[in-house]
Tab-separated table of C-alpha atoms in Angstrom:
chain	number	residue	atom	x	y	z
I	1	MET	CA	-48.397	-26.776	12.133
I	2	LYS	CA	-48.090	-22.820	12.674
I	3	ASN	CA	-45.960	-23.649	15.483
I	4	LYS	CA	-43.550	-25.911	13.726
I	5	ASN	CA	-43.453	-23.090	10.803
I	6	MET	CA	-42.395	-20.376	13.541
I	7	VAL	CA	-39.742	-22.545	15.121
I	8	ILE	CA	-38.054	-23.225	11.481
I	9	SER	CA	-37.980	-19.414	11.026
I	10	ILE	CA	-36.425	-18.822	14.231
I	11	ILE	CA	-33.619	-21.564	13.481
I	12	ILE	CA	-33.024	-19.996	9.830
I	13	ALA	CA	-32.917	-16.369	11.310
I	14	ILE	CA	-30.658	-17.550	14.081
I	15	ILE	CA	-28.308	-19.260	11.273
I	16	VAL	CA	-28.361	-15.557	9.226
I	17	ILE	CA	-27.402	-14.192	12.113
I	18	ALA	CA	-24.480	-16.518	13.421
I	19	GLY	CA	-23.353	-16.111	9.609
I	20	LEU	CA	-23.255	-12.578	9.748
I	21	ILE	CA	-21.439	-12.351	13.022
I	22	TRP	CA	-18.678	-14.684	11.402
I	23	LEU	CA	-18.339	-12.156	8.510
I	24	ALA	CA	-17.790	-9.617	10.903
I	25	ILE	CA	-15.261	-11.454	12.706
I	26	ARG	CA	-13.357	-12.471	9.986
I	27	GLY	CA	-13.628	-9.020	8.078
I	28	ALA	CA	-12.069	-7.313	11.447
I	29	ASN	CA	-8.935	-9.902	11.468
I	30	ALA	CA	-8.310	-9.940	7.584
I	31	PRO	CA	-5.133	-8.164	6.750
I	32	GLU	CA	-5.200	-4.538	5.177
I	33	ASN	CA	-5.813	-4.350	1.370
I	34	ASN	CA	-3.371	-1.791	0.833
I	35	GLY	CA	-5.741	-0.490	-1.897
I	36	THR	CA	-5.066	-3.141	-4.508
I	37	ASP	CA	-7.067	-6.499	-5.048
I	38	ASN	CA	-3.599	-8.799	-5.322
I	39	PRO	CA	-3.511	-10.275	-2.059
I	40	ALA	CA	0.081	-10.583	-2.315
I	41	ALA	CA	0.923	-7.041	-2.443
I	42	GLY	CA	3.310	-5.734	0.339
I	43	VAL	CA	4.334	-8.940	0.682
I	44	GLY	CA	6.080	-10.668	-2.253
I	45	ALA	CA	4.377	-8.953	-5.187
I	46	MET	CA	6.757	-7.343	-7.339
I	47	LYS	CA	5.805	-3.543	-8.692
I	48	PHE	CA	7.766	-0.795	-10.856
I	49	VAL	CA	8.059	2.134	-8.882
I	50	GLN	CA	9.303	5.558	-10.423
I	51	ASN	CA	12.846	6.670	-9.101
I	52	GLU	CA	13.710	10.407	-9.625
I	53	LYS	CA	17.100	9.447	-11.255
I	54	LEU	CA	16.475	5.989	-12.614
I	55	GLY	CA	13.403	6.031	-13.877
I	56	LYS	CA	10.834	3.176	-13.242
I	57	ILE	CA	12.819	0.184	-11.596
I	58	LEU	CA	11.400	-2.966	-10.428
I	59	THR	CA	10.974	-3.948	-6.555
I	60	ASP	CA	9.567	-6.509	-4.468
I	61	GLY	CA	6.345	-5.918	-2.684
I	62	LYS	CA	8.009	-3.783	0.266
I	63	GLY	CA	9.860	-1.324	-2.472
I	64	MET	CA	13.017	-2.681	-2.050
I	65	THR	CA	15.349	-2.610	-5.278
I	66	LEU	CA	16.160	-5.674	-7.516
I	67	TYR	CA	19.226	-5.588	-9.326
I	68	TYR	CA	20.957	-7.709	-12.461
I	69	PHE	CA	24.781	-8.525	-12.222
I	70	SER	CA	26.641	-7.893	-15.590
I	71	LYS	CA	28.604	-11.112	-15.008
I	72	ASP	CA	25.719	-13.343	-14.601
I	73	ILE	CA	25.054	-15.052	-18.428
I	74	LEU	CA	21.460	-15.174	-19.386
I	75	GLY	CA	19.566	-17.895	-17.438
I	76	LYS	CA	22.785	-18.627	-15.472
I	77	SER	CA	24.127	-16.986	-11.902
I	78	ASN	CA	27.512	-16.612	-11.328
I	79	CYS	CA	26.958	-15.064	-8.042
I	80	PHE	CA	27.764	-17.695	-5.228
I	81	GLY	CA	29.282	-17.439	-1.520
I	82	GLY	CA	30.401	-14.172	-0.587
I	83	CYS	CA	28.274	-12.527	-3.342
I	84	VAL	CA	25.260	-13.841	-2.447
I	85	THR	CA	25.936	-12.554	1.452
I	86	ALA	CA	26.193	-8.995	-0.360
I	87	TRP	CA	23.833	-9.552	-2.846
I	88	PRO	CA	20.907	-11.673	-1.648
I	89	LEU	CA	18.729	-13.543	-4.010
I	90	TYR	CA	15.034	-12.839	-4.663
I	91	ASP	CA	13.102	-15.813	-3.343
I	92	PRO	CA	10.832	-17.389	-6.082
I	93	ALA	CA	8.500	-18.534	-3.211
I	94	GLU	CA	7.617	-14.902	-2.800
I	95	PHE	CA	6.936	-13.987	-6.713
I	96	ALA	CA	3.683	-12.345	-7.647
I	97	ALA	CA	4.160	-10.344	-10.848
I	98	PRO	CA	3.366	-6.997	-11.292
I	99	ALA	CA	0.162	-5.751	-12.999
I	100	GLY	CA	0.529	-5.192	-16.577
I	101	THR	CA	3.737	-7.529	-17.295
I	102	ILE	CA	3.961	-10.542	-19.059
I	103	ALA	CA	4.142	-13.493	-16.601
I	104	ALA	CA	6.375	-15.673	-19.322
I	105	ASP	CA	9.166	-12.635	-18.637
I	106	PHE	CA	9.653	-14.217	-14.957
I	107	THR	CA	11.433	-17.440	-14.759
I	108	ASN	CA	13.077	-19.670	-12.237
I	109	ILE	CA	16.563	-20.625	-13.040
I	110	ASP	CA	18.350	-23.512	-11.429
I	111	ARG	CA	21.586	-22.396	-9.623
I	112	GLY	CA	23.450	-25.726	-9.773
I	113	ASP	CA	23.316	-26.156	-6.264
I	114	GLY	CA	19.859	-27.050	-5.459
I	115	THR	CA	18.543	-24.103	-5.139
I	116	SER	CA	16.421	-21.742	-7.722
I	117	GLN	CA	16.412	-18.296	-8.592
I	118	LEU	CA	13.744	-15.674	-9.919
I	119	ALA	CA	14.950	-14.246	-13.228
I	120	TYR	CA	13.310	-11.031	-15.104
I	121	LYS	CA	13.978	-11.768	-18.819
I	122	GLY	CA	16.272	-14.359	-18.281
I	123	TRP	CA	18.429	-12.280	-15.667
I	124	PRO	CA	18.714	-13.353	-12.134
I	125	LEU	CA	17.494	-11.000	-9.836
I	126	TYR	CA	19.060	-9.716	-6.395
I	127	TYR	CA	18.915	-7.431	-3.544
I	128	TYR	CA	21.825	-5.227	-2.175
I	129	PHE	CA	22.443	-5.624	1.443
I	130	GLN	CA	23.164	-1.741	2.177
I	131	ASP	CA	19.878	-1.015	0.857
I	132	LYS	CA	17.990	-0.595	4.160
I	133	ASN	CA	14.670	1.480	3.011
I	134	PRO	CA	12.289	1.216	0.116
I	135	GLY	CA	13.431	3.344	-2.460
I	136	ASP	CA	17.078	2.800	-1.889
I	137	THR	CA	19.252	2.283	-4.893
I	138	LEU	CA	22.711	1.989	-3.495
I	139	GLY	CA	23.755	-1.000	-5.640
I	140	GLU	CA	23.331	0.912	-8.787
I	141	ASN	CA	26.702	0.622	-10.520
I	142	VAL	CA	28.561	-1.142	-7.601
I	143	GLY	CA	32.053	-2.336	-9.187
I	144	GLU	CA	30.539	-1.221	-12.346
I	145	VAL	CA	28.930	-4.601	-12.855
I	146	TRP	CA	25.415	-4.213	-10.987
I	147	PHE	CA	22.558	-2.571	-12.264
I	148	VAL	CA	18.689	-1.829	-11.803
I	149	ILE	CA	15.968	-3.207	-13.556
I	150	PRO	CA	14.204	-0.770	-15.713
I	151	ASP	CA	11.011	-0.559	-17.257
I	152	PRO	CA	10.827	-0.664	-20.227
I	153	PHE	CA	13.682	-2.995	-20.087
I	154	TYR	CA	17.280	-2.255	-21.486
I	155	ARG	CA	17.944	-2.573	-25.211
I	156	VAL	CA	21.409	-1.958	-24.622
I	157	MET	CA	23.197	-3.727	-21.588
I	158	ILE	CA	26.891	-3.476	-20.071
I	159	VAL	CA	27.939	-7.436	-19.129
I	160	ASN	CA	30.932	-8.482	-18.097
I	161	LYS	CA	33.293	-11.576	-19.019
I	162	GLU	CA	36.325	-12.721	-17.811
I	163	ASN	CA	39.569	-11.606	-19.758
I	164	GLU	CA	37.213	-9.633	-21.494
I	165	GLY	CA	35.878	-6.770	-18.757
I	166	ASN	CA	32.473	-5.087	-19.360
I	167	TYR	CA	31.402	-4.591	-23.307
I	168	LEU	CA	28.094	-4.054	-25.018
I	169	SER	CA	25.437	-6.668	-25.462
I	170	ASP	CA	21.518	-6.554	-26.185
I	171	GLU	CA	19.038	-7.638	-24.049
I	172	LYS	CA	19.159	-11.133	-24.550
I	173	ASP	CA	22.986	-10.874	-23.930
I	174	MET	CA	24.140	-11.227	-27.483
I	175	ALA	CA	27.585	-9.317	-27.884
I	176	LEU	CA	27.556	-6.027	-29.862
I	177	TYR	CA	31.028	-5.557	-32.005
I	178	TYR	CA	32.602	-2.820	-33.888
I	179	PHE	CA	34.407	-2.849	-37.511
I	180	ALA	CA	37.940	-1.093	-37.373
I	181	ASN	CA	37.531	-0.488	-41.057
I	182	ASP	CA	34.599	1.559	-40.576
I	183	THR	CA	34.697	5.270	-40.762
I	184	VAL	CA	34.082	6.639	-37.316
I	185	GLY	CA	31.605	9.430	-36.953
I	186	THR	CA	32.926	12.938	-35.099
I	187	ALA	CA	30.935	15.650	-33.908
I	188	THR	CA	31.069	17.300	-37.412
I	189	SER	CA	30.927	14.076	-39.645
I	190	SER	CA	28.365	11.037	-39.577
I	191	ALA	CA	29.817	7.486	-39.201
I	192	VAL	CA	29.760	5.354	-42.158
I	193	SER	CA	29.667	1.613	-42.631
I	194	ASN	CA	32.146	-0.271	-44.578
I	195	CYS	CA	30.860	-3.518	-44.287
I	196	VAL	CA	29.169	-4.622	-47.295
I	197	GLY	CA	28.275	-7.899	-49.024
I	198	GLN	CA	29.246	-10.926	-47.064
I	199	CYS	CA	30.499	-9.252	-44.570
I	200	LEU	CA	26.929	-8.317	-43.464
I	201	VAL	CA	25.886	-11.692	-43.655
I	202	ASN	CA	28.812	-12.619	-41.003
I	203	TRP	CA	27.852	-9.162	-38.894
I	204	PRO	CA	24.499	-8.190	-39.229
I	205	PRO	CA	23.476	-4.902	-38.245
I	206	PHE	CA	22.323	-3.906	-34.585
I	207	TYR	CA	19.134	-1.486	-34.368
I	208	ALA	CA	16.903	-0.142	-32.018
I	209	GLU	CA	14.677	3.195	-32.250
I	210	LEU	CA	16.311	5.723	-30.477
I	211	GLU	CA	13.322	7.417	-29.062
I	212	THR	CA	12.519	4.062	-27.053
I	213	LEU	CA	16.551	2.780	-26.326
I	214	VAL	CA	17.050	2.442	-22.827
I	215	VAL	CA	20.427	2.056	-21.655
I	216	PRO	CA	22.388	1.661	-18.279
I	217	SER	CA	22.638	4.805	-16.102
I	218	THR	CA	26.037	5.049	-16.686
I	219	MET	CA	25.753	5.542	-20.563
I	220	LYS	CA	24.515	8.570	-22.542
I	221	LYS	CA	21.714	7.983	-25.389
I	222	SER	CA	22.987	11.083	-26.559
I	223	ASP	CA	26.112	8.805	-27.893
I	224	PHE	CA	24.112	6.554	-30.065
I	225	THR	CA	23.141	7.513	-33.649
I	226	LYS	CA	21.282	5.976	-36.702
I	227	LEU	CA	22.560	5.599	-39.763
I	228	LYS	CA	22.559	3.206	-43.049
I	229	THR	CA	24.184	0.172	-44.077
I	230	PRO	CA	25.692	-0.085	-47.413
I	231	ASP	CA	22.895	-2.029	-48.504
I	232	ASN	CA	20.285	0.597	-46.855
I	233	ARG	CA	19.639	-1.102	-43.703
I	234	ASP	CA	19.154	0.530	-40.297
I	235	ILE	CA	22.134	0.413	-38.178
I	236	LEU	CA	22.942	2.117	-34.786
I	237	ALA	CA	26.297	3.878	-34.125
I	238	TYR	CA	27.831	3.972	-30.686
I	239	LYS	CA	30.021	6.893	-29.957
I	240	GLY	CA	30.361	6.984	-33.822
I	241	ARG	CA	31.371	3.088	-34.488
I	242	PRO	CA	28.282	1.305	-36.364
I	243	LEU	CA	27.327	-1.732	-34.010
I	244	TYR	CA	27.120	-5.649	-35.026
I	245	TYR	CA	26.197	-8.695	-33.924
I	246	TYR	CA	28.466	-11.676	-34.871
I	247	ILE	CA	26.996	-15.028	-36.934
I	248	ASN	CA	28.885	-17.531	-35.228
I	249	ASP	CA	27.728	-16.081	-31.611
I	250	LYS	CA	25.116	-18.849	-30.888
I	251	ASN	CA	24.642	-18.605	-27.305
I	252	PRO	CA	24.182	-15.836	-24.841
I	253	GLY	CA	27.592	-14.759	-23.434
I	254	ASP	CA	29.223	-15.843	-26.637
I	255	THR	CA	32.231	-13.635	-27.516
I	256	LEU	CA	33.618	-15.482	-30.777
I	257	GLY	CA	33.788	-12.614	-32.420
I	258	GLN	CA	36.240	-10.821	-30.551
I	259	ASN	CA	39.533	-9.736	-32.676
I	260	VAL	CA	38.134	-11.954	-35.776
I	261	GLY	CA	40.688	-10.683	-38.692
I	262	GLU	CA	42.535	-8.302	-36.120
I	263	VAL	CA	39.351	-5.907	-37.200
I	264	TRP	CA	36.367	-7.114	-35.107
I	265	PHE	CA	36.086	-5.873	-31.632
I	266	LEU	CA	33.854	-5.849	-28.711
I	267	VAL	CA	32.302	-2.805	-27.846
I	268	LYS	CA	33.606	-0.804	-24.429
I	269	PRO	CA	31.042	1.269	-22.762
């Protein structure tokens, strides 16, 4: 019996030693963690990195900058053919969300040609072919229609529509307008909203906290000021003009308020 127990003990010891050797070999061949518990880091995992001029911006796991295209519509890409050659798509198959972000902010959109594309907060994501090294941001403001993705995200964006050119929208691609009958603010006098009663029903005021307002790099936060509507609601003004939505704009990219009554107009950056 004693010999039998000894044999069993030897067999168990051999199994344990073999297991330890296998673990050591596996550990030696494992990819470097790079200081993170995310297994996709350095491959497809996104991250926000600090840029000296642009603040914290979205990149892939290798630090390559990602952009939005102002001619897109929220949830829809308008970049095809040669555009994709210069602005390659971010492949959804490589996706892993940055730490601390909301997973629902990242979605796959159907490009209508059998392929899909990753979007952040509804905006399709692209690289720029001239960005060769991590940290490059050569695509910022190219053609006045390409911009980085900041964190926090934009509250006011520059968007572009055929026949309208660049104009301002909120982060959900809803157009912003000014009222020609308002009193325009100057360096020495405040703007005044003259939209009252039913006017404010049809043209709801746009407002965002100035302290946390994020705008594209080509715009100045100092051009935005806070004031009150006639019914005492907060409203933002841009370059002295109060900003409004239009009640009949139901979908992202709508600009049905343009030139209504020949007194309502899209706001140009």
